[in-house]
Amino acid sequence: MTPLKALGGTSDVLPEESRHWQRIEKEGRRVLELYGYQEIRTPLIEEAALFTGSLGEAAEIVTKQMYLFEDRGGRTVALRPEGTASVVRAFIEKGLDKTGGLTRLYYLGPMFRAERPQAGRRRQFHQFGLEVFGSASPYQDVEVMALLTRLLQEVGVSGAALKINNIGCRKDRPEMIRKLKEYFQTSLSDLCEDCHLRLEKNPLRIFDCKQDKCHSVAQGSRPPSQWACGDCKDHFKKVCEALDLLKVGYELDPHRVRGLDYYTKTVFEVIHAGLGAQNALGAGGRYDDLVQQMGGASVPAVGFAVGLERILMAGSANAVEEPKNFSSPQVFVASVHPAQIPQALALAEELHGQGIAATANLEERPLKRQMEQASKLVPNGYTFILGEEEVREGSVTVKEMSTGSQRKVARADLIRECFHD
Ligand code: AMP
C-alpha cells in the first residue's frame, strides 16, 4: 500500500509547534477584544456563488484558486478562500444590517486556495480577520490599522511595514477605469496574458500583478488616487493625519491596490521583508458598497485579514509577553465635538497600550447619543469625555457608569486613578 500522506500544501501542526499557534491565537484574541471586537464563526463551506458574486469574477482566488465541488444534492459548493464574503452573508442573513449602529466582528480559522505550494503559500492556511460594519468615518480606518499594528507587535512580529493607498469610491471608478484602460492599451505587448484579461474586466488589478514586466508598466501609470473625488481625498487626508497623531508608522504607496473588486477608498497591506517572495503578512481596506451589493442595507464597512503561518514565519513567537491587566473596567471615550475625535481615538490607543479595553466614538454625533451608547457598551465601566477644555488643559472628564458620578482628572493621573487605586 502506498504510504498515506497529507495533501500537498496542507500541514499537520504537532504539539511542539501548536504551542506557538495557541499563543498567537490567544494574544490576537486579547488584542481584538481590547478594541471591542467579538468573534463570529462561519461555515468552511458555502455556496460557490457567494464568492463569485462578491469577490469579482476576475479575481484570481475565484478563477484559479477556489476549491469547488458538487455536493450530494448537486449544489456547487466551495471551500471558503477568504473570510469577508461569509461574514457579510451572515451579517445580512441574520438581519444585523438593519440594526443601525456599529458591529465589530472578528474571525479566526482556515481558508483554502488551490495555489502552487511554496514557502509561505499553503493550500490550507489560517487567518485572523476582522470586519467593522456601520461606520463611514476615516477614523474607523485608522482604528483598524492601529489595531493591526498593535496585533502584530503583541504577537512578536517586528519590522513590518504598513503601506496605504486611496483607490476612490464607486463614483470615481468609471473615469478611473477608462483612463487606466487608455494607458495600459499603449503597453499591451508588455503585459502578460492574465493582464490582458484584467485590462478588460478591471484594469486596477494590473497593479497587483506579480510579473516584473507588468509591474514596471503599472508603476509608470498615474496612480488611481488621482481620479478620486474631493470627498475621498478629504477622507484619506484625515486618515493620514490621524495615523500621524497616533504615531502609527505607514508609507504611502500610490500604486497599491487590492486583488478584489469590493474595495473603496482606503486600502492597505502589511509587508515584511523577512518573508521572501510571499511578503504580505496581511491586508485589508474599506468596502462601502459590498453589503448593499450582496442584498443588504447600505452599510459602510472596513476590514482586514492576516495570515497566521506568515506571522509565525516573521515573528519570534517566544517574544510574546504575558497579558497585562485584562480584567480592568472597560472604557468608552466620548467627544463633545467632532474636532476632538482624533484625540479620543488617541486616548483609546493609549489605553490599549496599557491592556485596557476601550472603544472611542468615531462618528460625528451629539454627546447625548454617545452617552446612550456608552451605557449599553460599558454599564459598569467608565466613559471618558473629551471636550475643547479638556484637550486644552490636558484633562479628561471621567464618568463612572454604575454610579453616574462625574469628575475631572488630569490626563497624567488618569490611568493610576481609574485603574490602580
Ligand atoms: P489576501 O486575502 O490574499 O490578501 O490574504 C490575506 C493574508 O492571508 C495574506 O497577507 C497572507 O498573510 C495570508 N495568505 C493568503 N494566501 C495565503 C496562502 N496561500 N498561504 C498562506 N497564507 C496566505
CSV table of C-alpha atoms in Angstrom, one decimal, residues 49-383:
chain,number,residue,atom,x,y,z
A,49,ALA,CA,-21.9,31.8,-5.9
A,50,LEU,CA,-21.2,33.7,-2.7
A,51,PHE,CA,-17.6,34.1,-3.7
A,52,THR,CA,-18.0,34.6,-7.4
A,53,GLY,CA,-20.6,37.3,-6.7
A,54,SER,CA,-18.8,39.2,-4.1
A,55,LEU,CA,-15.1,39.0,-4.9
A,56,GLY,CA,-15.4,39.7,-8.6
A,57,GLU,CA,-15.4,37.3,-11.5
A,58,ALA,CA,-11.9,38.2,-12.5
A,59,ALA,CA,-10.4,37.8,-9.0
A,60,GLU,CA,-7.6,35.2,-9.1
A,61,ILE,CA,-8.9,33.5,-6.0
A,62,VAL,CA,-12.2,32.8,-7.8
A,63,THR,CA,-10.9,32.0,-11.3
A,64,LYS,CA,-7.9,29.9,-10.4
A,65,GLN,CA,-7.8,29.0,-6.8
A,66,MET,CA,-11.2,28.1,-5.5
A,67,TYR,CA,-11.8,24.5,-4.3
A,68,LEU,CA,-15.1,23.8,-6.0
A,69,PHE,CA,-17.2,20.6,-5.9
A,70,GLU,CA,-20.7,19.4,-6.3
A,71,ASP,CA,-22.2,18.1,-3.1
A,72,ARG,CA,-24.6,15.1,-3.0
A,73,GLY,CA,-27.5,17.3,-3.6
A,74,GLY,CA,-26.0,18.6,-6.8
A,75,ARG,CA,-25.2,22.1,-5.4
A,76,THR,CA,-21.9,23.7,-6.4
A,77,VAL,CA,-20.1,24.5,-3.1
A,78,ALA,CA,-16.7,26.0,-2.3
A,79,LEU,CA,-14.3,25.7,0.5
A,80,ARG,CA,-14.0,29.3,1.6
A,81,PRO,CA,-11.0,31.1,0.1
A,82,GLU,CA,-11.3,34.1,2.4
A,83,GLY,CA,-13.5,35.3,5.3
A,84,THR,CA,-15.2,38.6,4.3
A,85,ALA,CA,-17.8,37.2,2.0
A,86,SER,CA,-19.1,34.7,4.6
A,87,VAL,CA,-19.1,37.3,7.4
A,88,VAL,CA,-21.1,39.7,5.2
A,89,ARG,CA,-23.5,36.9,4.2
A,90,ALA,CA,-24.1,36.1,7.9
A,91,PHE,CA,-24.4,39.8,8.8
A,92,ILE,CA,-27.2,40.2,6.2
A,93,GLU,CA,-28.8,36.8,6.8
A,94,LYS,CA,-29.2,37.5,10.5
A,95,GLY,CA,-30.6,41.0,9.9
A,96,LEU,CA,-27.7,42.7,11.6
A,97,ASP,CA,-27.6,45.2,8.7
A,98,LYS,CA,-30.9,46.5,9.8
A,99,THR,CA,-29.9,47.3,13.4
A,100,GLY,CA,-28.0,50.5,12.7
A,101,GLY,CA,-25.0,51.2,15.0
A,102,LEU,CA,-21.7,49.6,14.9
A,103,THR,CA,-20.9,45.9,14.7
A,104,ARG,CA,-17.3,44.8,15.3
A,105,LEU,CA,-16.7,41.2,14.4
A,106,TYR,CA,-13.5,39.0,14.2
A,107,TYR,CA,-12.9,35.5,12.9
A,108,LEU,CA,-10.1,33.0,13.1
A,109,GLY,CA,-9.8,29.9,11.1
A,110,PRO,CA,-8.7,28.0,8.0
A,111,MET,CA,-9.0,29.3,4.4
A,112,PHE,CA,-8.4,27.2,1.3
A,113,ARG,CA,-6.8,28.2,-2.0
A,114,ALA,CA,-5.6,25.8,-4.7
A,115,GLU,CA,-2.3,27.6,-5.2
A,116,ARG,CA,1.1,26.2,-6.1
A,117,PRO,CA,2.5,25.5,-2.7
A,118,GLN,CA,5.7,27.2,-1.7
A,119,ALA,CA,7.2,28.8,1.4
A,120,GLY,CA,4.5,31.0,2.9
A,121,ARG,CA,1.9,29.8,0.4
A,122,ARG,CA,-0.3,26.9,1.5
A,123,ARG,CA,-3.5,25.4,0.2
A,124,GLN,CA,-4.9,25.3,3.7
A,125,PHE,CA,-3.8,28.4,5.7
A,126,HIS,CA,-5.2,30.3,8.6
A,127,GLN,CA,-6.3,33.8,9.0
A,128,PHE,CA,-7.2,36.2,11.8
A,129,GLY,CA,-9.6,38.8,10.3
A,130,LEU,CA,-12.0,41.5,11.4
A,131,GLU,CA,-14.8,43.4,9.9
A,132,VAL,CA,-16.4,46.5,11.3
A,133,PHE,CA,-19.8,47.5,9.9
A,134,GLY,CA,-21.7,50.8,10.2
A,135,SER,CA,-19.0,53.4,10.1
A,136,ALA,CA,-18.0,55.6,7.2
A,137,SER,CA,-15.6,57.6,9.4
A,138,PRO,CA,-12.0,57.9,8.2
A,139,TYR,CA,-11.1,57.4,11.9
A,140,GLN,CA,-12.6,53.9,11.7
A,141,ASP,CA,-10.0,53.0,9.0
A,142,VAL,CA,-7.3,54.4,11.4
A,143,GLU,CA,-8.5,52.5,14.4
A,144,VAL,CA,-8.4,49.3,12.3
A,145,MET,CA,-4.8,50.0,11.1
A,146,ALA,CA,-3.7,50.9,14.6
A,147,LEU,CA,-5.2,47.6,15.8
A,148,LEU,CA,-3.4,45.7,13.1
A,149,THR,CA,-0.1,47.3,14.0
A,150,ARG,CA,-0.6,46.5,17.7
A,151,LEU,CA,-1.7,43.0,17.0
A,152,LEU,CA,1.5,42.3,15.0
A,153,GLN,CA,3.6,43.8,17.8
A,154,GLU,CA,1.9,41.9,20.5
A,155,VAL,CA,2.3,38.5,18.7
A,156,GLY,CA,6.0,39.2,18.4
A,157,VAL,CA,6.4,40.5,14.9
A,158,SER,CA,8.7,43.4,14.4
A,159,GLY,CA,9.9,45.1,11.2
A,160,ALA,CA,6.6,45.0,9.4
A,161,ALA,CA,5.7,47.9,7.1
A,162,LEU,CA,2.2,49.3,6.6
A,163,LYS,CA,1.6,50.5,3.1
A,164,ILE,CA,-1.5,52.5,2.4
A,165,ASN,CA,-3.4,54.0,-0.5
A,166,ASN,CA,-6.6,55.6,-1.6
A,167,ILE,CA,-8.4,54.0,-4.5
A,168,GLY,CA,-11.5,56.2,-4.6
A,169,CYS,CA,-15.2,55.4,-4.4
A,170,ARG,CA,-17.7,53.7,-6.8
A,171,LYS,CA,-18.5,57.1,-8.4
A,172,ASP,CA,-14.8,57.6,-9.2
A,173,ARG,CA,-14.4,54.2,-10.8
A,174,PRO,CA,-15.8,54.7,-14.4
A,175,GLU,CA,-13.4,57.6,-15.2
A,176,MET,CA,-10.5,55.9,-13.4
A,177,ILE,CA,-11.1,52.6,-15.3
A,178,ARG,CA,-11.5,54.5,-18.6
A,179,LYS,CA,-8.2,56.4,-18.2
A,180,LEU,CA,-6.3,53.3,-17.0
A,181,LYS,CA,-7.6,51.3,-19.9
A,182,GLU,CA,-6.3,54.0,-22.2
A,183,TYR,CA,-2.9,53.9,-20.5
A,184,PHE,CA,-2.5,50.2,-20.4
A,185,GLN,CA,-3.6,49.8,-24.1
A,186,THR,CA,-0.5,51.7,-25.1
A,187,SER,CA,1.7,48.9,-23.5
A,188,LEU,CA,-0.3,45.8,-24.4
A,189,SER,CA,2.7,43.9,-25.7
A,190,ASP,CA,4.5,44.3,-22.3
A,191,LEU,CA,1.6,42.8,-20.4
A,192,CYS,CA,1.2,39.1,-19.5
A,193,GLU,CA,-1.8,37.1,-20.7
A,194,ASP,CA,-3.6,37.4,-17.4
A,195,CYS,CA,-3.2,41.2,-17.5
A,196,HIS,CA,-4.8,41.3,-21.0
A,197,LEU,CA,-7.9,39.8,-19.3
A,198,ARG,CA,-7.6,42.1,-16.3
A,199,LEU,CA,-7.5,45.0,-18.7
A,200,GLU,CA,-10.9,44.0,-20.0
A,201,LYS,CA,-12.5,43.1,-16.7
A,202,ASN,CA,-10.8,45.5,-14.2
A,203,PRO,CA,-7.6,47.2,-15.1
A,204,LEU,CA,-7.0,48.2,-11.5
A,205,ARG,CA,-6.0,44.5,-11.0
A,206,ILE,CA,-2.9,45.0,-13.2
A,207,PHE,CA,-1.3,46.9,-10.3
A,208,ASP,CA,-1.5,43.7,-8.4
A,209,CYS,CA,0.3,41.5,-11.0
A,210,LYS,CA,3.5,39.9,-9.7
A,211,GLN,CA,5.2,39.7,-13.1
A,212,ASP,CA,8.1,42.1,-13.4
A,213,LYS,CA,7.2,43.5,-16.8
A,214,CYS,CA,3.6,44.2,-15.8
A,215,HIS,CA,4.8,45.6,-12.6
A,216,SER,CA,7.0,48.2,-14.3
A,217,VAL,CA,4.3,49.2,-16.8
A,218,ALA,CA,1.9,49.7,-13.8
A,219,GLN,CA,4.5,51.7,-11.9
A,220,GLY,CA,4.6,54.1,-14.9
A,221,SER,CA,0.9,54.8,-14.7
A,222,ARG,CA,-0.8,57.8,-13.0
A,223,PRO,CA,-1.8,56.5,-9.5
A,224,PRO,CA,-5.5,55.6,-9.1
A,225,SER,CA,-6.0,58.2,-6.4
A,226,GLN,CA,-5.6,60.9,-9.0
A,227,TRP,CA,-9.1,60.2,-10.1
A,228,ALA,CA,-10.5,60.1,-6.6
A,229,CYS,CA,-13.2,62.7,-5.8
A,230,GLY,CA,-12.9,65.6,-3.3
A,231,ASP,CA,-14.7,63.5,-0.6
A,232,CYS,CA,-12.4,60.6,-1.0
A,233,LYS,CA,-9.3,62.8,-1.0
A,234,ASP,CA,-10.5,64.5,2.2
A,235,HIS,CA,-11.2,61.1,3.8
A,236,PHE,CA,-7.7,59.9,3.0
A,237,LYS,CA,-6.1,63.2,4.3
A,238,LYS,CA,-7.9,62.6,7.7
A,239,VAL,CA,-6.7,59.0,7.7
A,240,CYS,CA,-3.1,60.1,7.2
A,241,GLU,CA,-3.3,62.9,9.8
A,242,ALA,CA,-4.8,60.7,12.5
A,243,LEU,CA,-2.2,57.9,11.8
A,244,ASP,CA,0.4,60.6,12.4
A,245,LEU,CA,-1.3,61.7,15.6
A,246,LEU,CA,-1.4,58.1,16.8
A,247,LYS,CA,2.2,57.6,15.8
A,248,VAL,CA,1.2,54.5,13.7
A,249,GLY,CA,4.0,54.1,11.1
A,250,TYR,CA,2.9,53.9,7.5
A,251,GLU,CA,4.2,54.5,4.0
A,252,LEU,CA,2.1,56.0,1.1
A,253,ASP,CA,2.1,53.6,-1.7
A,254,PRO,CA,0.2,55.2,-4.6
A,255,HIS,CA,0.2,52.1,-6.9
A,256,ARG,CA,-1.0,49.7,-4.3
A,257,VAL,CA,-4.5,48.2,-4.9
A,258,ARG,CA,-6.1,45.0,-3.7
A,259,GLY,CA,-6.9,41.9,-5.7
A,260,LEU,CA,-10.7,42.0,-5.0
A,261,ASP,CA,-13.4,44.2,-6.6
A,262,TYR,CA,-15.1,45.3,-3.5
A,263,TYR,CA,-12.6,47.8,-2.0
A,264,THR,CA,-13.3,51.6,-1.9
A,265,LYS,CA,-11.2,54.5,-0.5
A,266,THR,CA,-8.6,53.3,1.9
A,267,VAL,CA,-6.7,50.1,1.1
A,268,PHE,CA,-3.6,48.8,3.0
A,269,GLU,CA,-1.2,45.9,3.2
A,270,VAL,CA,1.4,45.0,5.7
A,271,ILE,CA,4.6,43.5,4.3
A,272,HIS,CA,7.6,42.0,6.0
A,273,ALA,CA,11.0,41.9,4.3
A,274,GLY,CA,11.9,38.6,6.1
A,275,LEU,CA,9.2,36.6,4.3
A,276,GLY,CA,10.8,36.3,0.8
A,277,ALA,CA,8.6,36.3,-2.3
A,278,GLN,CA,5.3,36.0,-0.4
A,279,ASN,CA,6.0,39.1,1.7
A,280,ALA,CA,2.4,40.1,2.7
A,281,LEU,CA,1.5,39.5,6.3
A,282,GLY,CA,-1.9,40.9,5.9
A,283,ALA,CA,-4.1,43.3,4.0
A,284,GLY,CA,-7.5,45.0,4.1
A,285,GLY,CA,-9.4,48.1,3.4
A,286,ARG,CA,-12.7,49.9,3.3
A,287,TYR,CA,-15.6,48.4,1.4
A,288,ASP,CA,-18.6,50.7,1.5
A,289,ASP,CA,-20.8,49.1,-1.2
A,290,LEU,CA,-20.4,45.3,-0.6
A,291,VAL,CA,-23.2,44.8,2.0
A,292,GLN,CA,-25.7,46.5,-0.3
A,293,GLN,CA,-24.3,44.8,-3.4
A,294,MET,CA,-24.9,41.4,-1.6
A,295,GLY,CA,-28.5,42.3,-0.9
A,296,GLY,CA,-28.3,44.0,2.4
A,297,ALA,CA,-28.9,47.6,3.5
A,298,SER,CA,-26.4,50.3,2.6
A,299,VAL,CA,-23.8,49.8,5.4
A,300,PRO,CA,-20.2,51.0,5.1
A,301,ALA,CA,-17.5,48.7,6.3
A,302,VAL,CA,-13.8,48.2,6.7
A,303,GLY,CA,-11.8,45.0,7.5
A,304,PHE,CA,-8.5,43.1,7.2
A,305,ALA,CA,-7.1,39.6,7.4
A,306,VAL,CA,-3.6,38.5,8.4
A,307,GLY,CA,-2.1,35.1,7.8
A,308,LEU,CA,-1.1,33.0,10.8
A,309,GLU,CA,1.5,31.0,9.0
A,310,ARG,CA,3.2,34.2,7.9
A,311,ILE,CA,3.1,35.7,11.4
A,312,LEU,CA,4.8,32.5,12.6
A,313,MET,CA,7.4,32.8,9.9
A,314,ALA,CA,8.1,36.5,10.6
A,315,GLY,CA,7.9,36.6,14.3
A,316,SER,CA,9.7,35.3,17.2
A,317,ALA,CA,6.7,33.8,18.9
A,318,ASN,CA,8.6,33.4,22.1
A,319,ALA,CA,8.9,37.2,22.5
A,320,VAL,CA,5.2,37.4,23.4
A,321,GLU,CA,4.7,38.9,26.8
A,322,GLU,CA,2.1,37.9,29.3
A,323,PRO,CA,-1.2,39.9,29.0
A,324,LYS,CA,-1.4,43.0,31.2
A,325,ASN,CA,-4.5,43.8,33.4
A,326,PHE,CA,-7.1,42.3,31.1
A,327,SER,CA,-9.9,42.3,33.6
A,328,SER,CA,-9.9,46.1,34.3
A,329,PRO,CA,-13.2,48.0,33.7
A,330,GLN,CA,-14.0,48.9,30.2
A,331,VAL,CA,-13.9,52.4,28.8
A,332,PHE,CA,-15.9,54.3,26.2
A,333,VAL,CA,-14.2,57.5,25.0
A,334,ALA,CA,-16.7,60.2,24.0
A,335,SER,CA,-16.0,63.6,22.3
A,336,VAL,CA,-18.1,66.7,22.9
A,337,HIS,CA,-17.4,68.0,19.4
A,338,PRO,CA,-16.2,66.2,16.2
A,339,ALA,CA,-13.0,68.2,16.4
A,340,GLN,CA,-12.0,66.0,19.4
A,341,ILE,CA,-12.5,62.6,17.6
A,342,PRO,CA,-8.8,62.2,16.7
A,343,GLN,CA,-7.9,63.0,20.4
A,344,ALA,CA,-10.5,60.5,21.6
A,345,LEU,CA,-9.0,57.8,19.3
A,346,ALA,CA,-5.5,58.7,20.5
A,347,LEU,CA,-6.7,58.3,24.1
A,348,ALA,CA,-8.3,54.9,23.3
A,349,GLU,CA,-4.9,53.8,21.7
A,350,GLU,CA,-3.1,54.9,24.9
A,351,LEU,CA,-5.4,52.7,26.9
A,352,HIS,CA,-5.0,49.7,24.6
A,353,GLY,CA,-1.2,50.1,25.1
A,354,GLN,CA,-1.9,49.6,28.8
A,355,GLY,CA,-4.0,46.5,28.2
A,356,ILE,CA,-7.2,48.4,29.0
A,357,ALA,CA,-10.3,47.5,26.8
A,358,ALA,CA,-11.6,50.7,25.2
A,359,THR,CA,-13.6,52.0,22.3
A,360,ALA,CA,-13.8,55.6,21.1
A,361,ASN,CA,-16.7,57.3,19.4
A,362,LEU,CA,-15.6,57.9,15.8
A,363,GLU,CA,-18.8,59.3,14.4
A,364,GLU,CA,-20.0,62.9,14.2
A,365,ARG,CA,-22.9,62.8,16.6
A,366,PRO,CA,-24.2,64.5,19.7
A,367,LEU,CA,-22.7,63.7,23.1
A,368,LYS,CA,-26.2,62.6,24.3
A,369,ARG,CA,-26.3,59.8,21.7
A,370,GLN,CA,-22.7,58.8,22.6
A,371,MET,CA,-23.7,58.5,26.3
A,372,GLU,CA,-26.6,56.3,25.4
A,373,GLN,CA,-24.2,54.0,23.5
A,374,ALA,CA,-21.8,54.1,26.5
A,375,SER,CA,-24.4,52.9,28.9
A,376,LYS,CA,-25.1,49.9,26.7
A,377,LEU,CA,-21.4,49.2,26.0
A,378,VAL,CA,-19.8,49.8,29.4
A,379,PRO,CA,-22.6,49.7,32.0
A,380,ASN,CA,-20.1,49.1,34.8
A,381,GLY,CA,-17.1,50.8,33.3
A,382,TYR,CA,-16.1,54.4,32.6
A,383,THR,CA,-16.9,57.0,30.0
